[in-house]
Tab-separated table of C-alpha atoms and ligand atoms in Angstrom:
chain	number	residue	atom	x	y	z
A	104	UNK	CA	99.467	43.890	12.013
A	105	UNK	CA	102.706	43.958	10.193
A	106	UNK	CA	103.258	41.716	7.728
A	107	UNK	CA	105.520	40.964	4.379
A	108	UNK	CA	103.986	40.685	0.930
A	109	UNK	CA	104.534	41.658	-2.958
A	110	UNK	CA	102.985	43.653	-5.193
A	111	UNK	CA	104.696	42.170	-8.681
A	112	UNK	CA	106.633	38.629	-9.123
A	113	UNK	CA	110.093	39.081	-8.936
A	114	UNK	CA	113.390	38.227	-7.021
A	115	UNK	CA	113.968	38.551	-3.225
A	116	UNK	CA	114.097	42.401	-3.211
A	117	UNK	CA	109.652	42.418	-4.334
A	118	UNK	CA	109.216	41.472	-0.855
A	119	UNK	CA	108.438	44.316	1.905
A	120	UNK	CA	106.816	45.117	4.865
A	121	UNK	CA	103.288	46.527	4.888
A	122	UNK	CA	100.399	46.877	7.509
A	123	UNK	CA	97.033	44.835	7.955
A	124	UNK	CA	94.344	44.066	9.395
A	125	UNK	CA	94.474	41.282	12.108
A	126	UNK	CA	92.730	38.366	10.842
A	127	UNK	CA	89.506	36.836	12.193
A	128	UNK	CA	88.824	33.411	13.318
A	129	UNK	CA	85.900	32.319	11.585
A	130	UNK	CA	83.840	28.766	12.675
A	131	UNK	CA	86.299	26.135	12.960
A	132	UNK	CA	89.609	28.558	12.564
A	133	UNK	CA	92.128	29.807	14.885
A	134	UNK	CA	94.298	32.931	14.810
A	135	UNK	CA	97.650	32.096	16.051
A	136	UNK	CA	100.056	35.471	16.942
A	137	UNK	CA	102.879	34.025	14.896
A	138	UNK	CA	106.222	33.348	16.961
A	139	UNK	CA	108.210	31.869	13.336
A	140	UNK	CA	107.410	31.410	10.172
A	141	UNK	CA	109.039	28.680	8.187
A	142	UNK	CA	110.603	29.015	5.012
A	143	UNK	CA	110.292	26.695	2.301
A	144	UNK	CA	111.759	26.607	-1.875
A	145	UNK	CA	107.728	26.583	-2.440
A	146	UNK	CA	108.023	30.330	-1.026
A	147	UNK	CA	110.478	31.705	-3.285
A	148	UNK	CA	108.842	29.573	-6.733
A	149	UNK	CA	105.464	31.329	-5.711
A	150	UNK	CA	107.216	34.873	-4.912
A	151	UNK	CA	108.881	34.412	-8.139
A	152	UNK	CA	106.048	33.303	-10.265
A	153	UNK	CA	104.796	30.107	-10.772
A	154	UNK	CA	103.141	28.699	-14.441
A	155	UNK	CA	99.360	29.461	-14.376
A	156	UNK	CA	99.802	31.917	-11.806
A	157	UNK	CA	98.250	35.572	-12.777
A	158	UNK	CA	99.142	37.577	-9.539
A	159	UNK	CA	101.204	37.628	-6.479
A	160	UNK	CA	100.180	35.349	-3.308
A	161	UNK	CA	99.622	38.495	-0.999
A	162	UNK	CA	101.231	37.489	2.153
A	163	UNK	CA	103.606	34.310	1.593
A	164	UNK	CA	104.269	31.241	4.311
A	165	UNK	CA	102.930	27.867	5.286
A	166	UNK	CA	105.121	26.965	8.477
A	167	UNK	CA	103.803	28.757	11.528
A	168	UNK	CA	104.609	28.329	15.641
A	169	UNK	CA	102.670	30.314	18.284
A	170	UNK	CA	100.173	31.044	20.515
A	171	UNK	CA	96.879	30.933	19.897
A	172	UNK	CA	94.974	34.196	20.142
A	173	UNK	CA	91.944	33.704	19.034
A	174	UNK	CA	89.369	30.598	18.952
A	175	UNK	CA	86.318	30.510	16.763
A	176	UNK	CA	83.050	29.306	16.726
A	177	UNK	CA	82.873	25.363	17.700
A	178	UNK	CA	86.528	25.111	18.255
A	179	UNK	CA	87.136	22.544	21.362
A	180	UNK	CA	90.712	21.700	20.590
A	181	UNK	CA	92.710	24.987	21.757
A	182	UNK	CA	91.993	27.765	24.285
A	183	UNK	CA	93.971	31.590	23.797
A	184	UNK	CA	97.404	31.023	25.458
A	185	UNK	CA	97.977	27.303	23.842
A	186	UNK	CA	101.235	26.840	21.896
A	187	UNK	CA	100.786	25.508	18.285
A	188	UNK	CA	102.380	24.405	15.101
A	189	UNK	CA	101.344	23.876	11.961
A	190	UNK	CA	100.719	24.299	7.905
A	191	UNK	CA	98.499	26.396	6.654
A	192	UNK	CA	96.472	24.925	3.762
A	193	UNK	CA	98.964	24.699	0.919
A	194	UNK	CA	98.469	25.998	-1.528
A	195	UNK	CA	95.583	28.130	-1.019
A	196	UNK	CA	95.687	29.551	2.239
A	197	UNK	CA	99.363	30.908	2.458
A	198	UNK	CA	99.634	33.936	5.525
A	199	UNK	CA	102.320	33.230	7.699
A	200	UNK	CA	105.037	35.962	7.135
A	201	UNK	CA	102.871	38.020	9.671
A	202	UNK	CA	101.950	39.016	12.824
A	203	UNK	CA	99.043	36.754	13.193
A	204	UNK	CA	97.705	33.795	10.414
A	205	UNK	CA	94.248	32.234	10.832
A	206	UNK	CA	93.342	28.952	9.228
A	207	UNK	CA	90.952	25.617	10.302
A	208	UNK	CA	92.201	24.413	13.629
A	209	UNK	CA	93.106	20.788	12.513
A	210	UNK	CA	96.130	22.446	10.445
A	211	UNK	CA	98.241	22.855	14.179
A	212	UNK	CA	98.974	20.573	16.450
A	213	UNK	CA	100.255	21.231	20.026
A	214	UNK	CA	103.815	22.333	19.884
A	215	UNK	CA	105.921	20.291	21.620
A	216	UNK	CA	107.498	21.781	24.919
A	217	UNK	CA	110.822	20.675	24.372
A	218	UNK	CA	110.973	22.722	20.752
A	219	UNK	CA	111.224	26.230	20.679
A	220	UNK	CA	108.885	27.973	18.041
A	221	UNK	CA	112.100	28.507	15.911
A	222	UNK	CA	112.350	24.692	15.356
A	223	UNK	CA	108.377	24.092	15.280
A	224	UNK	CA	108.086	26.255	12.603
A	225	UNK	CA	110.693	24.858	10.763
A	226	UNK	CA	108.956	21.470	11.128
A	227	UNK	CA	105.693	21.731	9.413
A	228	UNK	CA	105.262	21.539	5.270
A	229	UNK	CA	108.678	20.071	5.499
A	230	UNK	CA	107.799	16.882	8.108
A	231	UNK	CA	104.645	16.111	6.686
A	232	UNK	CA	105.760	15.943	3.100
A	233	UNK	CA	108.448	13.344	4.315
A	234	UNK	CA	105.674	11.842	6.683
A	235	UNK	CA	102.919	11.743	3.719
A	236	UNK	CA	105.217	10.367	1.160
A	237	UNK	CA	107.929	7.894	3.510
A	238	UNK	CA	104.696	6.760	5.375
A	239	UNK	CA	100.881	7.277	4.297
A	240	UNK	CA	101.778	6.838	0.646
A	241	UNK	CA	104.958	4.631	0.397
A	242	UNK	CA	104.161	2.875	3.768
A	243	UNK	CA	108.239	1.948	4.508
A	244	UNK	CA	108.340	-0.511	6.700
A	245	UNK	CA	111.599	-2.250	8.553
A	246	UNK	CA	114.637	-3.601	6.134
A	247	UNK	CA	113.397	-1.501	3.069
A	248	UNK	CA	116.323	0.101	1.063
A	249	UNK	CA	115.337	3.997	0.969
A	250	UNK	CA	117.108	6.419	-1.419
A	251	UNK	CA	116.659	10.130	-0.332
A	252	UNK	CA	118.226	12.159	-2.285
A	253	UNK	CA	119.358	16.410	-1.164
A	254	UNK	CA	119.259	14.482	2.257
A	255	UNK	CA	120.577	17.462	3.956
A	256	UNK	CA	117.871	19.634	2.623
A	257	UNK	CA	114.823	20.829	4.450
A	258	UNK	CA	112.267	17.921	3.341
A	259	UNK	CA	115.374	14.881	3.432
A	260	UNK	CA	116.897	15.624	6.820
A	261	UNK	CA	113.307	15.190	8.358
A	262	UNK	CA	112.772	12.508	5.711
A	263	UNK	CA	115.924	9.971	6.575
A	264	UNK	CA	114.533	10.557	10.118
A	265	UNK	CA	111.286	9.407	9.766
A	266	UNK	CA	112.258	6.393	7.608
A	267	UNK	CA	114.962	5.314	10.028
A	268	UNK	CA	111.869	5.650	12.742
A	269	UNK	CA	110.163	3.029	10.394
A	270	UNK	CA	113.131	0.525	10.580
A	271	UNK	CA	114.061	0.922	6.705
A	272	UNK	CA	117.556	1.260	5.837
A	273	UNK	CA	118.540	4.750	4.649
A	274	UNK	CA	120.493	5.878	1.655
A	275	UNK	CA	121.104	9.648	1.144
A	276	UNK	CA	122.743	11.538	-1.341
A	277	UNK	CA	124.856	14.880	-0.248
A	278	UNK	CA	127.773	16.723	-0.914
A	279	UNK	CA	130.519	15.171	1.376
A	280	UNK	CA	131.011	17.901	3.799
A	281	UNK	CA	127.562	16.902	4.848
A	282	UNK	CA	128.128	13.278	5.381
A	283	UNK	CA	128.559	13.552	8.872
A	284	UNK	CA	125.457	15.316	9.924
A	285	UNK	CA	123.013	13.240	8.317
A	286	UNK	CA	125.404	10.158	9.788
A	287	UNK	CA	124.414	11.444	13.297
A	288	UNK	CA	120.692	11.427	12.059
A	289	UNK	CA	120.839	7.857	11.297
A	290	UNK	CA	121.419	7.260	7.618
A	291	UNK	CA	123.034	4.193	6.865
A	292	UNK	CA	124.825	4.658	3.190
A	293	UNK	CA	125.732	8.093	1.916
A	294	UNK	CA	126.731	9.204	-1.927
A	295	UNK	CA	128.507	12.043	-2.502
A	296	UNK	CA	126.359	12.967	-5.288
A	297	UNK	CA	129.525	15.423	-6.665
A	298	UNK	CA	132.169	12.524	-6.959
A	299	UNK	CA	129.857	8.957	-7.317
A	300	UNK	CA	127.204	8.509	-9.677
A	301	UNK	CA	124.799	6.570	-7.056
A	302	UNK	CA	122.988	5.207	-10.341
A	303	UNK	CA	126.244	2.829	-10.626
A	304	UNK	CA	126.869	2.860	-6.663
A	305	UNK	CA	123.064	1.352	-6.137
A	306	UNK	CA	120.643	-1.008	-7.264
A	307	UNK	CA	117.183	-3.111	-5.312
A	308	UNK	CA	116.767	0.249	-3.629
A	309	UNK	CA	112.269	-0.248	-2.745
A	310	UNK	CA	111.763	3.041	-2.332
A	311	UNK	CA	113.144	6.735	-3.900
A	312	UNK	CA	112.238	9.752	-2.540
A	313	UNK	CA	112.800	12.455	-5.456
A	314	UNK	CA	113.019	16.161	-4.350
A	315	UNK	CA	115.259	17.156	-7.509
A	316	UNK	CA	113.602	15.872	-10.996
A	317	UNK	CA	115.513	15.893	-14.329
A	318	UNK	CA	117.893	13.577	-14.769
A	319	UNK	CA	118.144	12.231	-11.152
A	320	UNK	CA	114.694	11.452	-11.252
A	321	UNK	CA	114.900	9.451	-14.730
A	322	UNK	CA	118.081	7.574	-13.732
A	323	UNK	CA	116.772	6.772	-9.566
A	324	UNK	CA	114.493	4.456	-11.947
A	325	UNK	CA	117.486	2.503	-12.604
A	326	UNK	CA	118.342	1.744	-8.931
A	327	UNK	CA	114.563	0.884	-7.974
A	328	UNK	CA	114.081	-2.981	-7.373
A	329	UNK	CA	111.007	-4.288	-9.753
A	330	UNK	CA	107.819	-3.507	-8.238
A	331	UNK	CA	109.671	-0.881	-6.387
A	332	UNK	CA	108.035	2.787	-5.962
A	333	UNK	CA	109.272	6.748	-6.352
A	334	UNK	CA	107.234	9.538	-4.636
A	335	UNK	CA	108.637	12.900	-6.221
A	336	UNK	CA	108.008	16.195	-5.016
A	337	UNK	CA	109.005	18.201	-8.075
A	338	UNK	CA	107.823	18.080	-11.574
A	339	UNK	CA	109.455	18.482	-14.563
A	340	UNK	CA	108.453	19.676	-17.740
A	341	UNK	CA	105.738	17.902	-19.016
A	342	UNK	CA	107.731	15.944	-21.497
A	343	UNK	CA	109.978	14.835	-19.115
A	344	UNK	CA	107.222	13.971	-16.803
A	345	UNK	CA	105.563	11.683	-19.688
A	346	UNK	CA	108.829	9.657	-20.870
A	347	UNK	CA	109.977	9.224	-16.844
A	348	UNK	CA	106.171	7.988	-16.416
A	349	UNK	CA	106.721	5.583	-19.285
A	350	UNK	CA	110.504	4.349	-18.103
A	351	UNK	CA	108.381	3.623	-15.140
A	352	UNK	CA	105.709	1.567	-16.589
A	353	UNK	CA	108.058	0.059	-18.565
A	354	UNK	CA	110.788	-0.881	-15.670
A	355	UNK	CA	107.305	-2.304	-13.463
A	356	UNK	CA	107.981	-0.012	-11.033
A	357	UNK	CA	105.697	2.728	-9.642
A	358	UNK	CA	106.187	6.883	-9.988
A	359	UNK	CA	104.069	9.228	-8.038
A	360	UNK	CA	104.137	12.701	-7.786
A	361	UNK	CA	102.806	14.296	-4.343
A	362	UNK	CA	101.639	17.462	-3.261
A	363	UNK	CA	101.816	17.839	0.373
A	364	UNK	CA	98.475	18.095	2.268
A	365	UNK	CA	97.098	20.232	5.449
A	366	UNK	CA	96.759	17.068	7.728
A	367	UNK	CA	96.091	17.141	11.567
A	368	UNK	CA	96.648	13.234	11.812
A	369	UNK	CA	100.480	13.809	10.164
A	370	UNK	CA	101.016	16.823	12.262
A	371	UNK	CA	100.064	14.989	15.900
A	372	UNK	CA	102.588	12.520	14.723
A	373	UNK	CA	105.197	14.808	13.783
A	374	UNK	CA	104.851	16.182	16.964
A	375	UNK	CA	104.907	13.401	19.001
A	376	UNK	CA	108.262	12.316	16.877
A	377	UNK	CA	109.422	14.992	17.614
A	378	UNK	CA	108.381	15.436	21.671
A	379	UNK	CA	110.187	12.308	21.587
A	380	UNK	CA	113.690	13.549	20.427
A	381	UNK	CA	113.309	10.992	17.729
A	382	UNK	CA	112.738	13.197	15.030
A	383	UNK	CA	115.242	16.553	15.181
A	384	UNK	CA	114.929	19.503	13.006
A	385	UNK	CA	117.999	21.372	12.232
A	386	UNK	CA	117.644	25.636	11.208
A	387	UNK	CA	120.517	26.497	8.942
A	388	UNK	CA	119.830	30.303	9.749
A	389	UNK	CA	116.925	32.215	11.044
A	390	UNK	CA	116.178	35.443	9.945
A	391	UNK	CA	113.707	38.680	11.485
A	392	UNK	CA	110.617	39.434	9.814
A	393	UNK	CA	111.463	42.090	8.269
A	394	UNK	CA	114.055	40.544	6.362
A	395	UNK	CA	112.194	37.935	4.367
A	396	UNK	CA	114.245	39.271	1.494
A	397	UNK	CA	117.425	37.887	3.237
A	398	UNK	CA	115.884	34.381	4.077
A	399	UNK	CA	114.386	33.167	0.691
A	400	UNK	CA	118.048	35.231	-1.035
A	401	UNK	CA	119.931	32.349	1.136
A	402	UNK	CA	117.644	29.626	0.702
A	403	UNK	CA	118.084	30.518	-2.969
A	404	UNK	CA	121.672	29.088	-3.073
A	405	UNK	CA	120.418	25.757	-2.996
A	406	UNK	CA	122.983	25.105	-0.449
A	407	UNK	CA	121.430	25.377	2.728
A	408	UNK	CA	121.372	21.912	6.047
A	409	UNK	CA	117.944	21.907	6.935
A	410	UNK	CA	115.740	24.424	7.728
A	411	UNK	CA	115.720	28.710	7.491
A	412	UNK	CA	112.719	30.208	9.726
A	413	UNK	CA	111.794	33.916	9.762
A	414	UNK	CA	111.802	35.242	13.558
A	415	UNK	CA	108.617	37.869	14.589
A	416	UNK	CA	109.803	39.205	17.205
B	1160	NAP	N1	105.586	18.417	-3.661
B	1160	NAP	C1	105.591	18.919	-2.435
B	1160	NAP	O1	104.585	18.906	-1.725
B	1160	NAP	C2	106.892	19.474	-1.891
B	1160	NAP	C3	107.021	19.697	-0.517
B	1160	NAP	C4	108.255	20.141	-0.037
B	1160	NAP	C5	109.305	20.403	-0.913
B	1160	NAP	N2	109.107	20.230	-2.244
B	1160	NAP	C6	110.207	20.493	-3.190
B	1160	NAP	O2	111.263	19.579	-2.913
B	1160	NAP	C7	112.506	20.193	-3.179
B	1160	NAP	C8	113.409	20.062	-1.961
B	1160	NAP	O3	112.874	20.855	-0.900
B	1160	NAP	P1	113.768	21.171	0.373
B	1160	NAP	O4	112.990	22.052	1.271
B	1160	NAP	O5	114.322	19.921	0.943
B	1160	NAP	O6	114.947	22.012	-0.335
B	1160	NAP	P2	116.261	22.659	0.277
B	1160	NAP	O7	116.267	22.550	1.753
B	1160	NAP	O8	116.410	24.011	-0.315
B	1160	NAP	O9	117.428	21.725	-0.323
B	1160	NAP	C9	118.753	22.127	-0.138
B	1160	NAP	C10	119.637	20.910	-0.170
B	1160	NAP	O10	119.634	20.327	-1.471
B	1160	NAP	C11	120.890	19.664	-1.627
B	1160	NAP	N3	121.151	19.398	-3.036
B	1160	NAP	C12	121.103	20.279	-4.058
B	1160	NAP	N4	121.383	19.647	-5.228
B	1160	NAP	C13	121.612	18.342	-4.927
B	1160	NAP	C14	121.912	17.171	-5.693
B	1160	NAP	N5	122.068	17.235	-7.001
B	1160	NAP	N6	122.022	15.988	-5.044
B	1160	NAP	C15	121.865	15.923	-3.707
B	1160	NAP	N7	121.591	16.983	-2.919
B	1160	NAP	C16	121.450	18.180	-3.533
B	1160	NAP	C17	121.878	20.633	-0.992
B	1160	NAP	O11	122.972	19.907	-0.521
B	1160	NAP	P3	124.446	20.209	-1.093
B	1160	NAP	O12	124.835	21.567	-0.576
B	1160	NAP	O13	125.224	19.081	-0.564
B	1160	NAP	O14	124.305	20.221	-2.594
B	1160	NAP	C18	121.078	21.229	0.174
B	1160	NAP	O15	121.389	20.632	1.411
B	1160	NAP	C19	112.201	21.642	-3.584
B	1160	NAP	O16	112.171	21.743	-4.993
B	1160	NAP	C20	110.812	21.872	-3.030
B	1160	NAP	O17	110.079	22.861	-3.694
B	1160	NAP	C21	107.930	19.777	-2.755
């Protein structure tokens, strides 16, 4: 099968095409002929190198939509021809830039027939991060003040979604040209984060969802109501970590970092969200294959509405 991968860390250009063998379902696996990969900032950190990492993840990619080809032993769930979605298991069992992936079956979930596999597999690591830290860990519930801040970004698009789903009401922060598109999604209160310092514009705020560290992690402590709580997805140096774990102690409030989780509960309810219409995924710009270079070079501006997906066509 073709398939992208790396032989050294590097920048966009270390990634090429290269040929191998199909993968096997083993008990409890699937192998799903990939339709779209999704592409995610955890892509580019790991092609680039990440602390404590000796060697290159071979093939790259957690977000995958397609059709399953192959069942193994004791799997009930799918038959060959079924349409899927899913995460593979982060971080260990990356393989999506590819032809085919394999992984356990209860990382997909039926796709949803009114998606394409474009937007399924921009859905995936995205959704259930929002899903794992707006709902299993932070458990919003109707009325709650929500700060999301890079809204417009891959994990807080899905994220003001999902907490406007719960009932909470949504604060986002986004660069203004944005406003309007994360309006239509149903946030309620949006900061231009280039022109308003939404540490003075906010305050009683129950939950913050972080996806940005530094300093708008340690100040979003400010605006958190006591007894409050902040799930962030990105840590900082360790220093920073410790004195933003203190201000928390110290404010009474509560600061938890997440790692997002292969989770077939999460995924059946992203999808059902999502065969709803009530939660919409939006692809900045999809890219072939081939060209993985090209996607994770764009998603590198940092500037990107939603989601990028690789095509295999
Ligand atoms: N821990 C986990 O399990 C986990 C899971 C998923 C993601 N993450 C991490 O979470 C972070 C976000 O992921 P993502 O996929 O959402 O990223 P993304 O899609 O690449 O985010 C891009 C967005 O960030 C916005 N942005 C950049 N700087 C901003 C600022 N200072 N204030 C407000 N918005 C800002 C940009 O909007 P403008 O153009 O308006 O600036 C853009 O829309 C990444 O670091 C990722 O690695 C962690």
């Amino acid at each position: 099968m073709r398939a992208i991968s790396q032989d050294v860390f590097g920048s966009p250009d270390v990634l090429h095409a290269v040929t191998l063998p199909q993968p096997v379902a083993g008990v409890g696996e699937i192998v799903v002929r990939v339709q779209a990969a999704g592409v995610n900032p955890t892509d580019w950190k790991h092609r680039a190198g990440l602390p404590g990492m000796s060697e290159p993840v071979p093939v790259l990619g957690w977000d995958v939509a397609g059709v399953v080809e192959q069942v193994g032993g004791g799997v009930t769930l799918y038959e060959p021809g079924d349409e899927v979605f899913g995460m593979l298991p982060y971080p260990r069992g990356a393989g999506a830039y590819a032809e085919y992936a394999k992984a356990p079956t209860r990382s997909f979930a039926r796709k949803p027939a009114n998606l394409d596999h474009v937007q399924a597999a921009a859905l995936p690591l995205a959704a259930l991060t929002a899903y794992q830290s707006l709902v299993d860990t932070a458990d919003v519930g109707p009325g709650q003040r929500v700060l999301i801040h890079a809204a417009a970004g891959g994990v807080g698009h899905l994220a003001v979604q999902i907490a406007k789903a719960r009932g909470a009401y949504v604060i986002g922060t986004a660069s203004a040209a944005k406003h309007e598109f994360l309006r239509e999604l149903g946030a309620d209160e949006l900061i231009d984060y280039r022109t308003t310092d939404f540490a003075e514009a906010l305050d009683d705020v129950d939950v913050v969802l972080d996806t940005l560290a530094g300093e708008v992690r340690t100040r979003s402590l400010d605006v958190l109501r006591e007894g409050g709580r902040m799930i962030s997805l990105v840590s900082g140096d360790p220093v920073a970590d410790a004195a933003d774990a203190r201000k928390a102690a110290e404010r009474g409030v509560r600061l938890q970092g997440l790692l997002v989780e292969a989770d077939h509960a999460g995924m059946r309810a992203i999808a059902e969200l999502a065969g709803q219409g009530r939660l919409r995924v939006h692809v900045d710009a999809s890219f072939p294959l081939a060209d993985a270079a090209g996607a994770h070079a764009h998603g590198e501006t940092g500037r990107t509405t939603g989601k990028i997906v690789l095509v295999v066509e």
